């Protein structure tokens, strides 16, 4: 059966970092955040999960997410809006000088990124994704962000995704009947504005793969 989403905001450090709040110099190492359980043959997943915060409207800086639990397949995982640092970047929030390394980031459906599952506002700068990180979802998969969901009111600058990072997506998934390209070096889908000119000074050498793995 298709999963029913029953709860939000799973973060390795905080569930939701509100406007005005600050998370700095935190380390989420060799651990896992997210959930999937089966009850009466129905799968339940979390949405909005991140290695540091499930959602961010405040400030996250100089934080590191690395490794995963030995008994878990993934570092950060759930249904959708899943990111190495945050599930969703919103408002005037910022993510600065953070690192994601040696992680496995997985969304059962879509919107999965090396740093953020989705972005609707704020800024991401000076961050990196590397160390053989794996990013995986059916669609909207990006080395930095899974999906931008509004017109431009956000920026990404001076970020780097190295060539040890691998991504997987499914061009034939049922959620993509038009067979659009919903994967990218930086972002899985650029949003309503149709461009990624708001990403500056950044590089991505991520390796893009298609299912089956």
C-alpha positions as semicolon CSV with decimal commas, in nm:
position;residue;x (nm);y (nm);z (nm)
1;X;0,000;0,000;0,000
2;X;0,109;0,361;-0,049
3;X;0,243;0,523;0,265
4;X;0,043;0,770;0,471
5;X;0,253;1,059;0,600
6;X;0,183;1,104;0,968
7;X;0,445;1,338;1,110
8;X;0,699;1,604;1,018
9;X;1,021;1,769;1,134
10;X;1,283;1,507;1,215
11;X;1,627;1,656;1,273
12;X;1,954;1,518;1,402
13;X;1,991;1,821;1,632
14;X;1,653;2,002;1,627
15;X;1,317;1,926;1,472
16;X;1,247;2,282;1,352
17;X;1,488;2,574;1,382
18;X;1,260;2,877;1,410
19;X;1,324;3,231;1,291
20;X;1,572;3,401;1,524
21;X;1,713;3,074;1,656
22;X;2,075;2,967;1,602
23;X;2,238;2,626;1,567
24;X;2,616;2,642;1,541
25;X;2,919;2,412;1,564
26;X;2,706;2,099;1,594
27;X;2,811;1,752;1,479
28;X;2,576;1,469;1,377
29;X;2,813;1,176;1,335
30;X;2,763;0,803;1,276
31;X;2,393;0,839;1,352
32;X;2,062;0,824;1,163
33;X;1,745;1,034;1,162
34;X;1,412;0,956;0,998
35;X;1,168;0,670;1,019
36;X;0,967;0,413;0,833
37;X;0,742;0,164;1,006
38;X;0,474;-0,076;0,889
39;X;0,140;-0,098;1,071
40;X;-0,133;-0,326;0,934
41;X;0,046;-0,343;0,598
42;X;0,052;0,038;0,565
43;X;0,392;0,209;0,555
44;X;0,430;0,530;0,754
45;X;0,710;0,774;0,678
46;X;0,840;1,101;0,813
47;X;0,860;1,404;0,583
48;X;1,091;1,704;0,633
49;X;1,403;1,537;0,773
50;X;1,758;1,672;0,791
51;X;2,089;1,581;0,947
52;X;2,077;1,900;1,155
53;X;1,715;2,022;1,136
54;X;1,390;1,898;0,987
55;X;1,315;2,257;0,887
56;X;1,509;2,582;0,908
57;X;1,398;2,945;0,928
58;X;1,680;3,049;1,162
59;X;2,057;3,022;1,135
60;X;2,258;2,700;1,097
61;X;2,633;2,748;1,076
62;X;2,957;2,550;1,093
63;X;2,778;2,216;1,142
64;X;2,886;1,874;1,018
65;X;2,685;1,565;0,922
66;X;2,887;1,250;0,857
67;X;2,854;0,871;0,853
68;X;2,550;0,672;0,963
69;X;2,449;0,420;1,228
70;X;2,601;0,076;1,170
71;X;2,260;-0,092;1,184
72;X;2,087;0,153;0,952
73;X;2,098;0,179;0,572
74;X;2,072;0,559;0,570
75;X;2,187;0,873;0,753
76;X;1,877;1,083;0,677
77;X;1,565;0,923;0,536
78;X;1,189;0,956;0,496
79;X;0,919;1,013;0,234
80;X;0,999;1,357;0,089
81;X;1,178;1,684;0,165
82;X;1,493;1,513;0,288
83;X;1,832;1,688;0,306
84;X;2,180;1,644;0,443
85;X;2,144;1,957;0,659
86;X;1,770;2,037;0,651
87;X;1,453;1,900;0,499
88;X;1,335;2,250;0,405
89;X;1,502;2,593;0,398
90;X;1,246;2,871;0,452
91;X;1,184;3,237;0,527
92;X;1,497;3,444;0,584
93;X;1,690;3,153;0,733
94;X;2,052;3,075;0,648
95;X;2,280;2,774;0,626
96;X;2,648;2,870;0,629
97;X;2,981;2,683;0,625
98;X;2,828;2,339;0,682
99;X;2,966;2,003;0,564
100;X;2,796;1,678;0,463
101;X;3,037;1,386;0,420
102;X;3,014;1,009;0,392
103;X;2,636;1,005;0,432
104;X;2,342;0,828;0,270
105;X;2,043;1,057;0,212
106;X;1,723;0,887;0,097
107;X;1,368;0,995;0,010
108;X;1,117;0,726;-0,074
109;X;0,943;0,967;-0,313
110;X;1,098;1,303;-0,399
111;X;1,268;1,632;-0,305
112;X;1,603;1,510;-0,180
113;X;1,926;1,712;-0,176
114;X;2,279;1,703;-0,045
115;X;2,212;2,009;0,172
116;X;1,833;2,072;0,159
117;X;1,535;1,875;0,037
118;X;1,357;2,193;-0,073
119;X;1,408;2,568;-0,059
120;X;1,141;2,838;-0,043
121;X;1,345;3,123;0,107
122;X;1,670;3,232;0,268
123;X;2,029;3,149;0,177
124;X;2,282;2,866;0,165
125;X;2,649;2,959;0,142
126;X;2,998;2,816;0,185
127;X;2,879;2,457;0,227
128;X;3,014;2,131;0,086
129;X;2,895;1,778;0,009
130;X;3,151;1,500;-0,042
131;X;3,315;1,195;0,110
132;X;3,127;0,938;-0,102
133;X;2,787;1,070;-0,001
134;X;2,487;0,906;-0,174
135;X;2,164;1,095;-0,251
136;X;1,863;0,895;-0,366
137;X;1,496;0,959;-0,455
138;X;1,250;0,893;-0,735
139;X;1,261;1,254;-0,862
140;X;1,366;1,611;-0,773
141;X;1,715;1,503;-0,669
142;X;1,998;1,756;-0,653
143;X;2,355;1,778;-0,534
144;X;2,266;2,085;-0,326
145;X;1,883;2,112;-0,323
146;X;1,609;1,872;-0,424
147;X;1,357;2,133;-0,538
148;X;1,290;2,505;-0,541
149;X;0,918;2,554;-0,497
150;X;0,853;2,929;-0,535
151;X;0,975;3,223;-0,738
152;X;1,322;3,350;-0,653
153;X;1,356;3,473;-0,296
154;X;1,660;3,270;-0,205
155;X;2,027;3,240;-0,293
156;X;2,296;2,971;-0,300
157;X;2,659;3,078;-0,314
158;X;3,010;2,934;-0,287
159;X;2,899;2,575;-0,231
160;X;3,077;2,265;-0,358
161;X;2,969;1,910;-0,439
162;X;3,267;1,689;-0,525
163;X;3,303;1,400;-0,767
164;X;3,279;1,131;-0,499
165;X;2,905;1,205;-0,460
166;X;2,654;0,978;-0,637
167;X;2,284;1,043;-0,698
168;X;2,007;0,809;-0,813
169;X;1,668;0,894;-0,963
170;X;1,395;0,720;-1,161
171;X;1,296;0,885;-1,493
172;X;1,009;0,637;-1,529
173;X;0,850;0,687;-1,189
174;X;0,472;0,727;-1,188
175;X;0,500;1,079;-1,045
176;X;0,665;1,196;-1,369
177;X;0,428;1,107;-1,657
178;X;0,587;1,369;-1,887
179;X;0,932;1,214;-1,831
180;X;1,074;1,553;-1,739
181;X;1,435;1,574;-1,627
182;X;1,399;1,602;-1,252
183;X;1,758;1,562;-1,141
184;X;2,052;1,801;-1,154
185;X;2,406;1,878;-1,049
186;X;2,284;2,159;-0,823
187;X;1,906;2,122;-0,801
188;X;1,651;1,864;-0,911
189;X;1,404;2,122;-1,039
190;X;1,458;2,499;-1,060
191;X;1,103;2,597;-0,962
192;X;0,857;2,839;-1,119
193;X;1,119;3,086;-1,242
194;X;1,283;2,831;-1,471
195;X;1,646;2,924;-1,412
196;X;1,923;2,876;-1,160
197;X;2,089;3,216;-1,189
198;X;2,044;3,248;-0,813
199;X;2,315;2,982;-0,765
200;X;2,650;3,161;-0,783
201;X;3,015;3,077;-0,724
202;X;2,931;2,710;-0,674
203;X;3,060;2,390;-0,834
204;X;2,912;2,041;-0,860
205;X;3,073;1,728;-1,000
206;X;2,814;1,487;-0,865
207;X;2,768;1,162;-1,060
208;X;2,407;1,112;-1,176
209;X;2,270;0,758;-1,202
210;X;1,930;0,610;-1,283
211;X;1,742;0,322;-1,120
212;X;1,782;0,031;-1,087
213;X;2,093;0,064;-0,876
